[in-house]
PDB file of C-alpha atoms in Angstrom:
ATOM      1  CA  MET A   1     -12.654  12.978 -39.649  1.00  0.00           C
ATOM      2  CA  ASN A   2     -13.565   9.518 -40.920  1.00  0.00           C
ATOM      3  CA  SER A   3     -16.224   7.192 -39.484  1.00  0.00           C
ATOM      4  CA  ALA A   4     -13.705   5.319 -37.306  1.00  0.00           C
ATOM      5  CA  GLY A   5     -12.539   8.635 -35.863  1.00  0.00           C
ATOM      6  CA  ILE A   6     -16.101   9.659 -35.044  1.00  0.00           C
ATOM      7  CA  LEU A   7     -16.774   6.340 -33.307  1.00  0.00           C
ATOM      8  CA  ALA A   8     -13.499   6.555 -31.372  1.00  0.00           C
ATOM      9  CA  GLU A   9     -14.371  10.085 -30.225  1.00  0.00           C
ATOM     10  CA  ALA A  10     -17.761   8.886 -28.984  1.00  0.00           C
ATOM     11  CA  PHE A  11     -16.169   6.014 -27.043  1.00  0.00           C
ATOM     12  CA  GLU A  12     -13.671   8.488 -25.523  1.00  0.00           C
ATOM     13  CA  ARG A  13     -16.578  10.577 -24.235  1.00  0.00           C
ATOM     14  CA  ILE A  14     -18.037   7.528 -22.525  1.00  0.00           C
ATOM     15  CA  LYS A  15     -14.659   6.952 -20.882  1.00  0.00           C
ATOM     16  CA  GLU A  16     -14.613  10.519 -19.529  1.00  0.00           C
ATOM     17  CA  THR A  17     -18.086  10.140 -18.045  1.00  0.00           C
ATOM     18  CA  VAL A  18     -17.322   6.730 -16.537  1.00  0.00           C
ATOM     19  CA  HIS A  19     -14.160   8.033 -14.875  1.00  0.00           C
ATOM     20  CA  GLU A  20     -15.965  11.124 -13.555  1.00  0.00           C
ATOM     21  CA  ALA A  21     -18.696   8.915 -12.064  1.00  0.00           C
ATOM     22  CA  VAL A  22     -16.284   6.510 -10.336  1.00  0.00           C
ATOM     23  CA  GLU A  23     -13.035   8.268  -9.406  1.00  0.00           C
ATOM     24  CA  GLY A  24     -12.563   9.204  -5.772  1.00  0.00           C
ATOM     25  CA  LEU A  25     -15.607   7.404  -4.417  1.00  0.00           C
ATOM     26  CA  PRO A  26     -15.318   4.933  -1.545  1.00  0.00           C
ATOM     27  CA  PRO A  27     -16.809   1.445  -2.064  1.00  0.00           C
ATOM     28  CA  GLU A  28     -19.842   2.196   0.092  1.00  0.00           C
ATOM     29  CA  MET A  29     -20.871   4.974  -2.306  1.00  0.00           C
ATOM     30  CA  LEU A  30     -20.021   2.993  -5.442  1.00  0.00           C
ATOM     31  CA  ASN A  31     -22.160   0.103  -4.205  1.00  0.00           C
ATOM     32  CA  ALA A  32     -24.975   2.230  -2.749  1.00  0.00           C
ATOM     33  CA  ARG A  33     -28.393   2.103  -4.380  1.00  0.00           C
ATOM     34  CA  PRO A  34     -30.577   5.218  -4.182  1.00  0.00           C
ATOM     35  CA  ASP A  35     -33.461   2.902  -3.240  1.00  0.00           C
ATOM     36  CA  GLU A  36     -33.891  -0.840  -2.870  1.00  0.00           C
ATOM     37  CA  ASP A  37     -34.574  -1.442  -6.557  1.00  0.00           C
ATOM     38  CA  ALA A  38     -32.277   1.173  -8.100  1.00  0.00           C
ATOM     39  CA  ASN A  39     -28.969   0.490  -9.815  1.00  0.00           C
ATOM     40  CA  SER A  40     -25.703   1.358  -8.101  1.00  0.00           C
ATOM     41  CA  ILE A  41     -22.794   3.103  -9.792  1.00  0.00           C
ATOM     42  CA  THR A  42     -20.952  -0.217  -9.587  1.00  0.00           C
ATOM     43  CA  TRP A  43     -23.699  -2.124 -11.368  1.00  0.00           C
ATOM     44  CA  LEU A  44     -24.174   0.571 -14.037  1.00  0.00           C
ATOM     45  CA  VAL A  45     -20.469   0.768 -14.908  1.00  0.00           C
ATOM     46  CA  TRP A  46     -19.995  -3.007 -14.726  1.00  0.00           C
ATOM     47  CA  HIS A  47     -23.035  -3.547 -16.964  1.00  0.00           C
ATOM     48  CA  LEU A  48     -22.096  -0.959 -19.592  1.00  0.00           C
ATOM     49  CA  THR A  49     -18.598  -2.427 -19.691  1.00  0.00           C
ATOM     50  CA  ARG A  50     -19.856  -6.004 -19.972  1.00  0.00           C
ATOM     51  CA  VAL A  51     -22.178  -5.032 -22.852  1.00  0.00           C
ATOM     52  CA  GLN A  52     -19.395  -3.204 -24.684  1.00  0.00           C
ATOM     53  CA  ASP A  53     -17.004  -6.108 -24.103  1.00  0.00           C
ATOM     54  CA  ASP A  54     -19.548  -8.692 -25.257  1.00  0.00           C
ATOM     55  CA  HIS A  55     -20.812  -6.848 -28.327  1.00  0.00           C
ATOM     56  CA  VAL A  56     -17.565  -5.362 -29.638  1.00  0.00           C
ATOM     57  CA  SER A  57     -15.533  -8.535 -29.113  1.00  0.00           C
ATOM     58  CA  ASP A  58     -18.221 -10.526 -30.925  1.00  0.00           C
ATOM     59  CA  ALA A  59     -18.136  -8.109 -33.863  1.00  0.00           C
ATOM     60  CA  ALA A  60     -14.336  -8.108 -33.872  1.00  0.00           C
ATOM     61  CA  GLY A  61     -14.072 -11.888 -33.598  1.00  0.00           C
ATOM     62  CA  THR A  62     -11.976 -11.646 -30.444  1.00  0.00           C
ATOM     63  CA  GLU A  63     -12.344 -13.072 -26.960  1.00  0.00           C
ATOM     64  CA  GLN A  64     -14.001 -10.881 -24.368  1.00  0.00           C
ATOM     65  CA  VAL A  65     -11.554  -9.095 -22.062  1.00  0.00           C
ATOM     66  CA  TRP A  66     -13.747 -10.403 -19.212  1.00  0.00           C
ATOM     67  CA  PHE A  67     -12.380 -13.863 -19.934  1.00  0.00           C
ATOM     68  CA  SER A  68      -9.046 -13.260 -21.702  1.00  0.00           C
ATOM     69  CA  GLU A  69      -7.706 -11.112 -18.846  1.00  0.00           C
ATOM     70  CA  ASP A  70      -9.628 -13.061 -16.169  1.00  0.00           C
ATOM     71  CA  TRP A  71     -11.709 -10.156 -14.896  1.00  0.00           C
ATOM     72  CA  VAL A  72     -14.430 -12.716 -14.235  1.00  0.00           C
ATOM     73  CA  SER A  73     -12.317 -14.112 -11.359  1.00  0.00           C
ATOM     74  CA  ARG A  74     -11.167 -10.710 -10.144  1.00  0.00           C
ATOM     75  CA  PHE A  75     -14.761  -9.536  -9.656  1.00  0.00           C
ATOM     76  CA  GLU A  76     -15.787 -12.735  -7.827  1.00  0.00           C
ATOM     77  CA  LEU A  77     -19.472 -12.162  -8.548  1.00  0.00           C
ATOM     78  CA  PRO A  78     -22.129 -14.700  -7.532  1.00  0.00           C
ATOM     79  CA  LEU A  79     -23.451 -14.694 -11.109  1.00  0.00           C
ATOM     80  CA  PRO A  80     -22.956 -16.879 -14.178  1.00  0.00           C
ATOM     81  CA  GLY A  81     -19.600 -16.017 -15.745  1.00  0.00           C
ATOM     82  CA  ASP A  82     -21.173 -14.840 -18.988  1.00  0.00           C
ATOM     83  CA  SER A  83     -23.670 -12.503 -17.293  1.00  0.00           C
ATOM     84  CA  THR A  84     -23.854  -8.990 -18.733  1.00  0.00           C
ATOM     85  CA  GLY A  85     -26.645  -7.607 -16.564  1.00  0.00           C
ATOM     86  CA  TYR A  86     -29.494  -7.900 -19.059  1.00  0.00           C
ATOM     87  CA  GLY A  87     -32.612  -9.003 -17.222  1.00  0.00           C
ATOM     88  CA  HIS A  88     -31.033  -8.804 -13.788  1.00  0.00           C
ATOM     89  CA  SER A  89     -33.374  -8.942 -10.827  1.00  0.00           C
ATOM     90  CA  SER A  90     -33.023  -6.470  -7.988  1.00  0.00           C
ATOM     91  CA  GLU A  91     -31.175  -9.147  -6.004  1.00  0.00           C
ATOM     92  CA  GLN A  92     -28.724  -9.742  -8.842  1.00  0.00           C
ATOM     93  CA  VAL A  93     -28.112  -5.994  -9.179  1.00  0.00           C
ATOM     94  CA  ALA A  94     -27.394  -5.863  -5.435  1.00  0.00           C
ATOM     95  CA  SER A  95     -24.868  -8.705  -5.768  1.00  0.00           C
ATOM     96  CA  VAL A  96     -22.615  -6.667  -8.086  1.00  0.00           C
ATOM     97  CA  GLU A  97     -20.295  -4.941  -5.628  1.00  0.00           C
ATOM     98  CA  VAL A  98     -16.657  -3.913  -5.609  1.00  0.00           C
ATOM     99  CA  ALA A  99     -14.141  -3.189  -2.865  1.00  0.00           C
ATOM    100  CA  SER A 100     -12.573  -0.415  -4.947  1.00  0.00           C
ATOM    101  CA  GLY A 101     -13.252   1.786  -7.947  1.00  0.00           C
ATOM    102  CA  ASP A 102      -9.884   0.622  -9.273  1.00  0.00           C
ATOM    103  CA  LEU A 103     -11.418  -2.755 -10.134  1.00  0.00           C
ATOM    104  CA  LEU A 104     -14.265  -1.149 -12.099  1.00  0.00           C
ATOM    105  CA  LEU A 105     -11.981   1.272 -13.918  1.00  0.00           C
ATOM    106  CA  GLY A 106      -9.350  -1.392 -14.589  1.00  0.00           C
ATOM    107  CA  TYR A 107     -11.875  -3.571 -16.368  1.00  0.00           C
ATOM    108  CA  TYR A 108     -13.496  -0.611 -18.113  1.00  0.00           C
ATOM    109  CA  ASN A 109     -10.132   0.708 -19.360  1.00  0.00           C
ATOM    110  CA  ALA A 110      -9.084  -2.715 -20.680  1.00  0.00           C
ATOM    111  CA  VAL A 111     -12.348  -3.045 -22.624  1.00  0.00           C
ATOM    112  CA  HIS A 112     -12.068   0.529 -23.863  1.00  0.00           C
ATOM    113  CA  GLU A 113      -8.568  -0.099 -25.225  1.00  0.00           C
ATOM    114  CA  GLN A 114      -9.614  -3.314 -26.982  1.00  0.00           C
ATOM    115  CA  SER A 115     -12.639  -1.536 -28.468  1.00  0.00           C
ATOM    116  CA  LEU A 116     -10.543   1.379 -29.730  1.00  0.00           C
ATOM    117  CA  ALA A 117      -7.978  -0.945 -31.284  1.00  0.00           C
ATOM    118  CA  PHE A 118     -10.778  -2.588 -33.254  1.00  0.00           C
ATOM    119  CA  ILE A 119     -12.474   0.691 -34.198  1.00  0.00           C
ATOM    120  CA  HIS A 120      -9.268   2.345 -35.404  1.00  0.00           C
ATOM    121  CA  GLY A 121      -8.810  -0.523 -37.864  1.00  0.00           C
ATOM    122  CA  LEU A 122     -12.181   0.044 -39.513  1.00  0.00           C
ATOM    123  CA  ASP A 123     -13.010   1.791 -42.741  1.00  0.00           C
ATOM    124  CA  GLY A 124     -16.431   2.997 -43.826  1.00  0.00           C
ATOM    125  CA  ARG A 125     -17.156  -0.155 -45.806  1.00  0.00           C
ATOM    126  CA  ALA A 126     -16.601  -2.338 -42.747  1.00  0.00           C
ATOM    127  CA  LEU A 127     -19.555  -0.691 -41.013  1.00  0.00           C
ATOM    128  CA  ASP A 128     -21.943  -2.235 -43.566  1.00  0.00           C
ATOM    129  CA  ARG A 129     -20.913  -5.800 -42.658  1.00  0.00           C
ATOM    130  CA  VAL A 130     -23.797  -7.785 -41.178  1.00  0.00           C
ATOM    131  CA  VAL A 131     -22.906  -8.971 -37.675  1.00  0.00           C
ATOM    132  CA  ASP A 132     -26.262 -10.359 -36.510  1.00  0.00           C
ATOM    133  CA  GLU A 133     -28.813 -11.987 -38.791  1.00  0.00           C
ATOM    134  CA  ALA A 134     -31.213 -12.780 -35.931  1.00  0.00           C
ATOM    135  CA  TRP A 135     -32.951  -9.420 -36.458  1.00  0.00           C
ATOM    136  CA  SER A 136     -35.047  -8.072 -39.290  1.00  0.00           C
ATOM    137  CA  PRO A 137     -33.419  -6.240 -40.872  1.00  0.00           C
ATOM    138  CA  PRO A 138     -30.066  -7.844 -40.061  1.00  0.00           C
ATOM    139  CA  VAL A 139     -27.803  -5.759 -37.821  1.00  0.00           C
ATOM    140  CA  THR A 140     -24.714  -4.212 -39.414  1.00  0.00           C
ATOM    141  CA  LEU A 141     -21.491  -3.438 -37.581  1.00  0.00           C
ATOM    142  CA  GLY A 142     -22.268   0.290 -37.748  1.00  0.00           C
ATOM    143  CA  VAL A 143     -25.687  -0.212 -36.176  1.00  0.00           C
ATOM    144  CA  ARG A 144     -24.232  -2.503 -33.494  1.00  0.00           C
ATOM    145  CA  LEU A 145     -21.555   0.027 -32.538  1.00  0.00           C
ATOM    146  CA  VAL A 146     -24.084   2.869 -32.379  1.00  0.00           C
ATOM    147  CA  SER A 147     -26.302   0.650 -30.219  1.00  0.00           C
ATOM    148  CA  VAL A 148     -23.402   0.026 -27.817  1.00  0.00           C
ATOM    149  CA  LEU A 149     -22.607   3.743 -27.752  1.00  0.00           C
ATOM    150  CA  SER A 150     -26.209   4.641 -27.008  1.00  0.00           C
ATOM    151  CA  ASP A 151     -26.557   2.082 -24.223  1.00  0.00           C
ATOM    152  CA  ASP A 152     -23.197   2.972 -22.692  1.00  0.00           C
ATOM    153  CA  LEU A 153     -23.848   6.719 -22.768  1.00  0.00           C
ATOM    154  CA  GLN A 154     -27.192   6.248 -21.050  1.00  0.00           C
ATOM    155  CA  HIS A 155     -25.706   4.089 -18.289  1.00  0.00           C
ATOM    156  CA  ALA A 156     -22.679   6.348 -17.828  1.00  0.00           C
ATOM    157  CA  GLY A 157     -25.036   9.315 -17.454  1.00  0.00           C
ATOM    158  CA  GLN A 158     -27.119   7.354 -14.967  1.00  0.00           C
ATOM    159  CA  ALA A 159     -23.977   6.569 -12.950  1.00  0.00           C
ATOM    160  CA  ALA A 160     -23.081  10.268 -12.922  1.00  0.00           C
ATOM    161  CA  PHE A 161     -26.610  11.113 -11.767  1.00  0.00           C
ATOM    162  CA  VAL A 162     -26.457   8.515  -8.973  1.00  0.00           C
ATOM    163  CA  ARG A 163     -23.118   9.945  -7.861  1.00  0.00           C
ATOM    164  CA  GLY A 164     -24.577  13.452  -7.670  1.00  0.00           C
ATOM    165  CA  ALA A 165     -27.643  12.251  -5.764  1.00  0.00           C
ATOM    166  CA  LEU A 166     -25.512  10.315  -3.268  1.00  0.00           C
ATOM    167  CA  GLU A 167     -23.127  13.228  -2.766  1.00  0.00           C
ATOM    168  CA  ARG A 168     -26.036  15.621  -2.129  1.00  0.00           C
ATOM    169  CA  ARG A 169     -27.585  13.151   0.315  1.00  0.00           C
ATOM    170  CA  GLN A 170     -24.253  12.799   2.127  1.00  0.00           C
ATOM    171  CA  ALA A 171     -23.744  16.598   2.298  1.00  0.00           C
ATOM    172  CA  GLY A 172     -27.119  17.087   3.958  1.00  0.00           C
ATOM    173  CA  PRO A 173     -29.833  19.717   3.516  1.00  0.00           C
ATOM    174  CA  GLU A 174     -27.527  22.710   3.996  1.00  0.00           C
ATOM    175  CA  ARG A 175     -25.902  21.998   0.609  1.00  0.00           C
ATOM    176  CA  ALA A 176     -29.176  22.051  -1.337  1.00  0.00           C
TER     177      ALA A 176
END
């Protein structure tokens, strides 16, 4: 397996976890926060998708799916259009809600497909290309993609954890 294949496999695993965290849940569970300052499944999946969309499209030199497919209007969030969730206050986290998991998964799947199309076109040499000189040392494409993978896997796992906690809470003490 080449480096592009390894990266694609890792992104596929994120997709599995995201779908497992979201599918079949009603909006009230997707939008629920375990406590007043915690992240909801909606916010976690939206955020990981926004970061992937922002970072991979920048590296690929393409427009973010958020804008090119007008997901920004579909979500109707009371946030700046270019918001990715970094630095969000508790109030901003609470404002990221959906009426259906289909919206979250639709956006996620569109970003996933654009990311895979880019990744499948890479060779090992491409991963050494510097994509961000604002850091010391400068960030290469390989480092940027691993950073996205790491962030996305953490947030997908958090969404799965929140789902489990909410389902246990809903089932009551007899399930424990």
